[in-house]
Amino acid sequence: MSVFLDACRVRPTAYTPIWIMRQAGRYLPEYRKLRAQVDFVKLTRTPELAAEATLQPLRRYELDAGILFSDIMTPLQGMGIELEFEPGPIVRDPIRTDEQIDALPPLVPERDVPFVLEAVRLVRANAPRMTPLIGFAGAPFTLFCYLVCGRPSKEFAAARAFLYSHPASAVRLLTHLADAMAAYLRAQAHSGAQALMLFESWGGLLALKEYRRFALPAVQRTVAALRDLEVPIIYYANQGSALMQAVAELDVDVVGVDWRTSLAANRQILGASKAIQGNLDPAALFASPAELRVQADAVLADAGRAPGHIFNLGHGIWPDTDPDAVARLIDHVHERTARD
Ligand code: 1CP
């Protein structure tokens, strides 16, 4: 077992594990070098290169988990949805009609995204220190936002309007995505992923009532289809503090939260059976070394001493972050939480 996987199971650990959302990426000079040679889509579709990008942060830092280098939109490309990254995903024909929804094929991972599964196998075979690997997918509602709007957005207005104007069609699309992501995550686990994470990056746009009606049943459908596997499931709810009562009903092992909310308050709501992941503000990595330690300690104090805390940022690391600040953060969390 690993410290990270034990923490996912709310078991006591020798220290608090840490990994960083978006830990493979543009803040790393070695990633920029790789990216200068190949475009992003080629990177995600070439197993050796996707594995290399996954392994880069694990070689540089004493991270307690790796996360597969890919994108939440990669499996949708495998389902025949045409998109480009600029750098966020741009969908050529946004989904707005029943005809488009009905025409979506199911996802057959071994056929549609074999390169992802091969990347998982390569990472598992080459991970330093046997660091466990997290496989991931977008949560259905978050994918729905990109598919209906067609591009990144602050409000995802067209997607949220669609929930009200075409609720039955919205549920059909969400259900289709839920089943596709269940198949996708299952295949990643079969290929060697030791934990599975669902990114609900835009769930926080919804009122509790709409979250309960649309987003929650869809992600619960995905989770339920995976519960026979022996892998912990992490659900990251960005800006989800107003939704936590509903999130607590999800049958997941770990809930990831952003920095706007208190870990202690969320642990109260989620209960002692779920672990919590987070939640340092990505901006805190720009503080002086002494102030970064103060900020990290505040997160640790907020998490408390009970088992089941995985240290992370509250959202993805920013591309202009100093890689040395990340090293200092990881070392500090390990040293500060070391237990005899
Ligand atoms: O030019 C480039 O290098 C492309 C930039 C990039 C990268 C490095 C994109 C486009 N995706 C990724 C990798 C990625 N995306 C990873 C693996 C890296 C790692 O974590 O180590 C992961 C886990 C994701 C997941 C992802 N993609 C999410 C969920 C996490 C989150 O940040 O909330 C979301 C919302 C996306 C969509 C997406 N893809 C790319 C961008 C720039 C975006 C965000 C667009 C937006 O703001 O709406």
Short mmCIF file of C-alpha atoms and ligand atoms in Angstrom, two decimals:
data_model
loop_
_atom_site.label_atom_id
_atom_site.label_comp_id
_atom_site.label_asym_id
_atom_site.label_seq_id
_atom_site.Cartn_x
_atom_site.Cartn_y
_atom_site.Cartn_z
CA MET A 1 0.00 0.00 0.00
CA SER A 2 1.05 3.61 -0.36
CA VAL A 3 0.60 6.64 1.86
CA PHE A 4 -1.63 8.20 -0.79
CA LEU A 5 -3.86 5.14 -1.20
CA ASP A 6 -4.09 4.71 2.59
CA ALA A 7 -5.17 8.33 2.96
CA CYS A 8 -7.84 7.76 0.28
CA ARG A 9 -9.17 4.98 2.51
CA VAL A 10 -9.06 7.24 5.59
CA ARG A 11 -6.37 5.05 7.16
CA PRO A 12 -3.62 6.51 9.38
CA THR A 13 -0.43 7.38 7.46
CA ALA A 14 3.20 8.10 8.41
CA TYR A 15 2.81 11.60 6.92
CA THR A 16 0.28 13.57 4.90
CA PRO A 17 0.53 12.70 1.19
CA ILE A 18 0.66 15.47 -1.41
CA TRP A 19 0.21 15.75 -5.15
CA ILE A 20 -0.58 18.80 -7.28
CA MET A 21 -3.48 19.23 -9.68
CA ARG A 22 -2.02 19.81 -13.18
CA GLN A 23 1.38 18.74 -11.88
CA ALA A 24 2.49 17.79 -15.40
CA GLY A 25 2.39 20.95 -17.43
CA ARG A 26 3.65 24.27 -18.53
CA TYR A 27 5.28 25.44 -15.26
CA LEU A 28 7.87 22.64 -15.77
CA PRO A 29 10.76 23.50 -18.16
CA GLU A 30 11.01 19.84 -19.16
CA TYR A 31 7.31 19.87 -20.18
CA ARG A 32 7.78 23.05 -22.22
CA LYS A 33 10.70 21.40 -23.98
CA LEU A 34 8.58 18.36 -24.86
CA ARG A 35 5.68 20.59 -25.95
CA ALA A 36 8.00 22.65 -28.21
CA GLN A 37 8.47 19.51 -30.31
CA VAL A 38 4.90 18.15 -30.45
CA ASP A 39 1.44 19.66 -30.26
CA PHE A 40 -0.83 18.90 -27.34
CA VAL A 41 -3.12 16.43 -29.12
CA LYS A 42 -0.17 14.40 -30.39
CA LEU A 43 1.22 14.40 -26.84
CA THR A 44 -2.02 12.91 -25.50
CA ARG A 45 -2.29 10.35 -28.33
CA THR A 46 1.27 9.00 -28.23
CA PRO A 47 1.62 6.62 -25.26
CA GLU A 48 5.40 7.08 -24.84
CA LEU A 49 5.04 10.88 -24.79
CA ALA A 50 1.97 10.94 -22.53
CA ALA A 51 3.82 8.60 -20.16
CA GLU A 52 6.89 10.83 -20.30
CA ALA A 53 4.84 13.94 -19.40
CA THR A 54 3.20 12.00 -16.53
CA LEU A 55 6.58 10.89 -15.19
CA GLN A 56 8.34 14.27 -15.41
CA PRO A 57 6.98 15.70 -12.13
CA LEU A 58 7.49 12.33 -10.40
CA ARG A 59 11.18 12.41 -11.27
CA ARG A 60 11.64 16.00 -10.16
CA TYR A 61 9.64 15.86 -6.89
CA GLU A 62 8.83 13.47 -4.04
CA LEU A 63 5.15 13.44 -5.02
CA ASP A 64 2.91 10.81 -3.46
CA ALA A 65 0.78 10.23 -6.57
CA GLY A 66 1.01 10.70 -10.32
CA ILE A 67 -1.85 11.70 -12.58
CA LEU A 68 -2.08 10.52 -16.14
CA PHE A 69 -1.18 13.17 -18.69
CA SER A 70 -4.28 13.52 -20.83
CA ASP A 71 -7.31 15.79 -20.98
CA ILE A 72 -10.94 15.48 -19.94
CA MET A 73 -11.90 15.94 -23.62
CA THR A 74 -9.62 13.16 -24.95
CA PRO A 75 -12.23 10.36 -24.67
CA LEU A 76 -14.79 12.58 -26.43
CA GLN A 77 -12.38 12.88 -29.36
CA GLY A 78 -12.32 9.08 -29.29
CA MET A 79 -16.13 9.13 -29.63
CA GLY A 80 -15.76 11.10 -32.86
CA ILE A 81 -16.33 14.62 -31.50
CA GLU A 82 -14.10 16.98 -33.45
CA LEU A 83 -12.22 19.45 -31.32
CA GLU A 84 -9.10 21.55 -31.10
CA PHE A 85 -7.13 22.91 -28.15
CA GLU A 86 -6.37 26.66 -28.21
CA PRO A 87 -5.25 25.94 -25.47
CA GLY A 88 -8.72 25.20 -23.99
CA PRO A 89 -10.98 22.80 -25.92
CA ILE A 90 -12.98 24.15 -28.91
CA VAL A 91 -15.73 21.80 -30.17
CA ARG A 92 -16.38 22.17 -33.90
CA ASP A 93 -20.12 21.37 -33.75
CA PRO A 94 -21.47 22.11 -30.27
CA ILE A 95 -24.23 19.70 -29.23
CA ARG A 96 -27.64 21.37 -29.15
CA THR A 97 -30.15 18.91 -30.68
CA ASP A 98 -31.65 15.49 -29.96
CA GLU A 99 -30.35 14.26 -33.32
CA GLN A 100 -26.80 15.04 -32.25
CA ILE A 101 -27.30 13.38 -28.86
CA ASP A 102 -28.81 10.24 -30.41
CA ALA A 103 -25.97 10.01 -32.92
CA LEU A 104 -23.30 9.85 -30.21
CA PRO A 105 -21.75 6.38 -30.15
CA PRO A 106 -20.94 4.60 -26.90
CA LEU A 107 -17.28 4.76 -25.88
CA VAL A 108 -15.36 1.53 -26.32
CA PRO A 109 -12.03 2.43 -24.69
CA GLU A 110 -9.94 -0.42 -26.13
CA ARG A 111 -11.06 0.58 -29.62
CA ASP A 112 -11.45 4.36 -29.32
CA VAL A 113 -8.65 5.41 -26.96
CA PRO A 114 -6.14 2.51 -26.84
CA PHE A 115 -3.27 5.03 -26.58
CA VAL A 116 -4.57 6.19 -23.17
CA LEU A 117 -4.61 2.65 -21.84
CA GLU A 118 -1.13 2.01 -23.20
CA ALA A 119 0.10 5.21 -21.52
CA VAL A 120 -1.32 3.95 -18.20
CA ARG A 121 0.56 0.67 -18.61
CA LEU A 122 3.81 2.47 -19.46
CA VAL A 123 3.54 4.77 -16.44
CA ARG A 124 2.86 1.84 -14.13
CA ALA A 125 5.91 0.01 -15.46
CA ASN A 126 8.20 3.03 -15.07
CA ALA A 127 6.94 5.06 -12.10
CA PRO A 128 9.76 6.02 -9.73
CA ARG A 129 9.35 4.83 -6.10
CA MET A 130 6.29 2.80 -7.28
CA THR A 131 4.29 6.03 -7.02
CA PRO A 132 0.60 5.21 -7.47
CA LEU A 133 -1.12 6.48 -10.61
CA ILE A 134 -4.44 8.33 -10.70
CA GLY A 135 -6.57 7.80 -13.81
CA PHE A 136 -9.19 10.47 -14.47
CA ALA A 137 -12.18 11.66 -16.44
CA GLY A 138 -14.35 14.75 -16.60
CA ALA A 139 -17.55 14.48 -14.58
CA PRO A 140 -20.60 14.33 -16.90
CA PHE A 141 -21.87 17.86 -16.22
CA THR A 142 -18.44 19.40 -16.77
CA LEU A 143 -18.10 17.63 -20.13
CA PHE A 144 -21.67 18.71 -20.94
CA CYS A 145 -20.59 22.34 -20.40
CA TYR A 146 -17.87 22.09 -23.08
CA LEU A 147 -20.01 20.03 -25.49
CA VAL A 148 -23.01 22.38 -25.41
CA CYS A 149 -21.10 25.69 -25.29
CA GLY A 150 -18.33 24.51 -27.58
CA ARG A 151 -15.55 26.43 -25.83
CA PRO A 152 -14.23 27.52 -22.43
CA SER A 153 -16.39 30.13 -20.74
CA LYS A 154 -16.82 31.84 -17.37
CA GLU A 155 -20.57 31.24 -17.17
CA PHE A 156 -21.20 28.40 -19.64
CA ALA A 157 -24.46 30.22 -20.39
CA ALA A 158 -25.61 28.05 -23.31
CA ALA A 159 -25.07 24.87 -21.30
CA ARG A 160 -26.95 26.15 -18.27
CA ALA A 161 -29.75 27.54 -20.45
CA PHE A 162 -30.04 24.11 -22.11
CA LEU A 163 -30.79 22.53 -18.72
CA TYR A 164 -33.87 24.75 -18.43
CA SER A 165 -34.95 24.81 -22.08
CA HIS A 166 -34.42 21.09 -22.87
CA PRO A 167 -34.29 19.24 -19.54
CA ALA A 168 -35.12 15.81 -20.98
CA SER A 169 -32.47 16.13 -23.72
CA ALA A 170 -29.97 17.35 -21.13
CA VAL A 171 -30.59 14.26 -19.01
CA ARG A 172 -30.14 12.03 -22.07
CA LEU A 173 -26.79 13.62 -22.88
CA LEU A 174 -25.64 13.53 -19.26
CA THR A 175 -26.62 9.85 -18.99
CA HIS A 176 -24.72 9.02 -22.17
CA LEU A 177 -21.63 10.81 -20.84
CA ALA A 178 -21.99 9.08 -17.46
CA ASP A 179 -21.93 5.66 -19.12
CA ALA A 180 -19.05 6.59 -21.41
CA MET A 181 -16.94 7.86 -18.49
CA ALA A 182 -17.72 4.74 -16.46
CA ALA A 183 -16.39 2.59 -19.32
CA TYR A 184 -13.39 4.89 -19.70
CA LEU A 185 -12.43 4.84 -16.01
CA ARG A 186 -12.97 1.09 -15.75
CA ALA A 187 -10.58 0.55 -18.65
CA GLN A 188 -7.99 2.81 -17.01
CA ALA A 189 -8.26 0.80 -13.78
CA HIS A 190 -7.92 -2.47 -15.71
CA SER A 191 -4.79 -1.06 -17.35
CA GLY A 192 -3.24 -0.25 -13.98
CA ALA A 193 -4.63 3.05 -12.62
CA GLN A 194 -4.73 2.69 -8.81
CA ALA A 195 -7.19 5.51 -8.09
CA LEU A 196 -9.80 7.21 -10.28
CA MET A 197 -10.66 10.89 -10.22
CA LEU A 198 -13.65 12.75 -11.63
CA PHE A 199 -13.14 16.46 -12.31
CA GLU A 200 -16.31 18.51 -11.72
CA SER A 201 -14.66 21.77 -12.66
CA TRP A 202 -17.89 23.67 -13.41
CA GLY A 203 -20.43 22.12 -11.01
CA GLY A 204 -20.12 25.24 -8.86
CA LEU A 205 -22.02 27.19 -11.53
CA LEU A 206 -25.21 25.38 -10.56
CA ALA A 207 -27.73 26.15 -7.85
CA LEU A 208 -28.11 23.28 -5.38
CA LYS A 209 -31.48 22.37 -6.91
CA GLU A 210 -30.09 22.06 -10.46
CA TYR A 211 -26.98 20.30 -9.18
CA ARG A 212 -29.22 17.71 -7.51
CA ARG A 213 -31.42 17.36 -10.57
CA PHE A 214 -28.75 17.11 -13.29
CA ALA A 215 -25.11 16.87 -12.20
CA LEU A 216 -25.36 14.64 -9.13
CA PRO A 217 -27.42 11.75 -10.59
CA ALA A 218 -25.13 11.65 -13.63
CA VAL A 219 -21.90 11.44 -11.65
CA GLN A 220 -23.46 8.98 -9.20
CA ARG A 221 -24.33 6.79 -12.19
CA THR A 222 -20.65 6.78 -13.20
CA VAL A 223 -19.49 6.08 -9.65
CA ALA A 224 -22.03 3.29 -9.08
CA ALA A 225 -20.81 1.50 -12.21
CA LEU A 226 -17.27 1.43 -10.78
CA ARG A 227 -17.89 0.36 -7.20
CA ASP A 228 -17.12 -3.28 -7.82
CA LEU A 229 -13.50 -2.24 -8.53
CA GLU A 230 -11.00 -2.13 -5.69
CA VAL A 231 -9.89 1.43 -6.50
CA PRO A 232 -10.62 4.57 -4.52
CA ILE A 233 -12.65 7.23 -6.31
CA ILE A 234 -11.94 10.95 -5.92
CA TYR A 235 -14.51 13.62 -6.83
CA TYR A 236 -13.20 17.16 -7.24
CA ALA A 237 -15.92 19.79 -6.87
CA ASN A 238 -14.54 23.17 -7.90
CA GLN A 239 -16.42 26.04 -6.20
CA GLY A 240 -18.58 23.36 -4.63
CA SER A 241 -18.96 24.66 -1.08
CA ALA A 242 -22.68 25.44 -1.53
CA LEU A 243 -23.20 21.90 -2.87
CA MET A 244 -21.36 19.94 -0.18
CA GLN A 245 -24.51 18.56 1.49
CA ALA A 246 -25.40 16.91 -1.83
CA VAL A 247 -21.81 15.87 -2.59
CA ALA A 248 -21.79 14.06 0.77
CA GLU A 249 -24.38 11.65 -0.66
CA LEU A 250 -22.03 10.55 -3.44
CA ASP A 251 -20.54 7.11 -2.97
CA VAL A 252 -16.93 8.29 -3.39
CA ASP A 253 -13.89 7.85 -1.15
CA VAL A 254 -12.34 11.30 -1.44
CA VAL A 255 -13.77 14.76 -2.09
CA GLY A 256 -11.46 17.46 -3.46
CA VAL A 257 -12.31 21.07 -2.64
CA ASP A 258 -11.10 24.49 -3.75
CA TRP A 259 -9.44 27.11 -1.49
CA ARG A 260 -12.54 29.28 -0.99
CA THR A 261 -13.91 26.86 1.58
CA SER A 262 -12.76 25.43 4.92
CA LEU A 263 -11.53 21.83 5.11
CA ALA A 264 -12.78 21.53 8.70
CA ALA A 265 -16.29 22.69 7.80
CA ASN A 266 -16.39 20.37 4.80
CA ARG A 267 -15.18 17.40 6.84
CA GLN A 268 -18.10 18.02 9.20
CA ILE A 269 -20.53 17.85 6.29
CA LEU A 270 -18.86 14.93 4.50
CA GLY A 271 -18.47 12.79 7.63
CA ALA A 272 -15.56 10.72 8.91
CA SER A 273 -15.86 8.01 6.25
CA LYS A 274 -14.70 10.25 3.39
CA ALA A 275 -11.20 11.64 2.92
CA ILE A 276 -10.68 15.25 1.85
CA GLN A 277 -8.24 16.63 -0.72
CA GLY A 278 -6.97 20.20 -1.00
CA ASN A 279 -6.91 23.10 -0.77
CA LEU A 280 -4.04 25.59 -0.94
CA ASP A 281 -4.74 28.59 -3.18
CA PRO A 282 -2.53 28.17 -6.31
CA ALA A 283 -1.61 31.84 -5.82
CA ALA A 284 0.07 30.99 -2.47
CA LEU A 285 2.96 29.42 -4.42
CA PHE A 286 3.96 33.01 -5.25
CA ALA A 287 4.53 33.87 -1.56
CA SER A 288 8.00 34.10 0.01
CA PRO A 289 9.32 30.73 1.26
CA ALA A 290 8.47 31.67 4.87
CA GLU A 291 4.95 32.82 3.97
CA LEU A 292 4.36 29.70 1.84
CA ARG A 293 5.14 27.60 4.94
CA VAL A 294 2.65 29.65 6.96
CA GLN A 295 0.00 29.15 4.28
CA ALA A 296 0.65 25.40 4.04
CA ASP A 297 0.49 25.10 7.83
CA ALA A 298 -2.89 26.84 7.81
CA VAL A 299 -4.21 24.21 5.38
CA LEU A 300 -2.81 21.41 7.58
CA ALA A 301 -4.35 22.93 10.71
CA ASP A 302 -7.69 23.29 8.92
CA ALA A 303 -7.54 19.61 7.87
CA GLY A 304 -6.94 18.58 11.48
CA ARG A 305 -5.18 15.49 12.77
CA ALA A 306 -7.76 12.85 11.87
CA PRO A 307 -6.72 10.46 9.06
CA GLY A 308 -7.90 11.10 5.51
CA HIS A 309 -6.28 14.32 4.31
CA ILE A 310 -4.52 14.50 0.95
CA PHE A 311 -2.70 17.79 0.51
CA ASN A 312 -3.22 19.47 -2.86
CA LEU A 313 -3.90 22.86 -4.37
CA GLY A 314 -7.50 24.05 -4.52
CA HIS A 315 -7.31 24.05 -8.36
CA GLY A 316 -4.65 23.53 -11.03
CA ILE A 317 -1.17 24.99 -10.65
CA TRP A 318 -0.60 28.17 -12.69
CA PRO A 319 1.82 27.99 -15.66
CA ASP A 320 4.02 30.83 -14.32
CA THR A 321 4.67 29.13 -10.96
CA ASP A 322 8.32 28.73 -9.88
CA PRO A 323 9.09 24.97 -9.91
CA ASP A 324 11.30 25.45 -6.82
CA ALA A 325 8.30 26.69 -4.82
CA VAL A 326 6.61 23.35 -5.53
CA ALA A 327 9.65 21.48 -4.20
CA ARG A 328 9.61 23.60 -1.03
CA LEU A 329 5.90 22.97 -0.53
CA ILE A 330 6.20 19.19 -0.91
CA ASP A 331 9.17 18.98 1.47
CA HIS A 332 7.45 21.18 4.02
CA VAL A 333 4.22 19.15 4.04
CA HIS A 334 6.18 15.92 4.44
CA GLU A 335 8.40 17.26 7.23
CA ARG A 336 5.65 19.03 9.14
CA THR A 337 3.34 16.02 9.18
CA ALA A 338 5.92 13.24 9.79
CA ARG A 339 4.61 11.00 12.58
CA ASP A 340 6.66 8.39 14.48
O1 1CP B 1 -0.97 23.78 -24.72
C1 1CP B 1 -1.04 22.91 -23.88
O2 1CP B 1 -0.04 22.36 -23.35
C2 1CP B 1 -2.43 22.49 -23.51
C3 1CP B 1 -2.85 22.90 -22.15
C4 1CP B 1 -3.52 21.72 -21.48
C5 1CP B 1 -2.91 20.77 -20.64
C6 1CP B 1 -1.48 20.73 -20.21
C7 1CP B 1 -4.88 21.34 -21.64
C8 1CP B 1 -5.91 21.98 -22.46
N1 1CP B 1 -5.09 20.18 -20.90
C9 1CP B 1 -3.92 19.81 -20.28
C10 1CP B 1 -3.69 18.60 -19.46
C11 1CP B 1 -4.67 18.21 -18.45
N2 1CP B 1 -6.00 18.60 -18.41
C12 1CP B 1 -4.44 17.31 -17.39
C13 1CP B 1 -3.17 16.52 -17.16
C14 1CP B 1 -2.08 17.31 -16.52
C15 1CP B 1 -1.91 17.09 -15.05
O3 1CP B 1 -2.88 17.23 -14.29
O4 1CP B 1 -0.78 16.82 -14.61
C16 1CP B 1 -5.64 17.22 -16.65
C17 1CP B 1 -5.89 16.41 -15.40
C18 1CP B 1 -6.60 18.02 -17.32
C19 1CP B 1 -7.99 18.13 -16.90
C20 1CP B 1 -8.83 19.24 -17.42
N3 1CP B 1 -8.89 19.74 -18.70
C21 1CP B 1 -9.83 19.86 -16.65
C22 1CP B 1 -10.18 19.50 -15.22
C23 1CP B 1 -9.24 20.12 -14.25
C24 1CP B 1 -9.41 21.60 -14.03
O5 1CP B 1 -8.41 22.31 -14.23
O6 1CP B 1 -10.49 22.05 -13.65
C25 1CP B 1 -10.47 20.80 -17.47
C26 1CP B 1 -11.58 21.75 -17.08
C27 1CP B 1 -9.86 20.71 -18.77
C28 1CP B 1 -10.23 21.48 -19.98
C29 1CP B 1 -9.04 22.15 -20.55
N4 1CP B 1 -8.14 21.51 -21.35
C30 1CP B 1 -7.11 22.36 -21.67
C31 1CP B 1 -7.36 23.59 -21.01
C32 1CP B 1 -6.48 24.80 -21.07
C33 1CP B 1 -8.57 23.45 -20.31
C34 1CP B 1 -9.26 24.49 -19.44
C35 1CP B 1 -10.15 25.35 -20.30
C36 1CP B 1 -11.06 26.25 -19.46
O7 1CP B 1 -10.54 27.07 -18.67
O8 1CP B 1 -12.30 26.13 -19.60
#
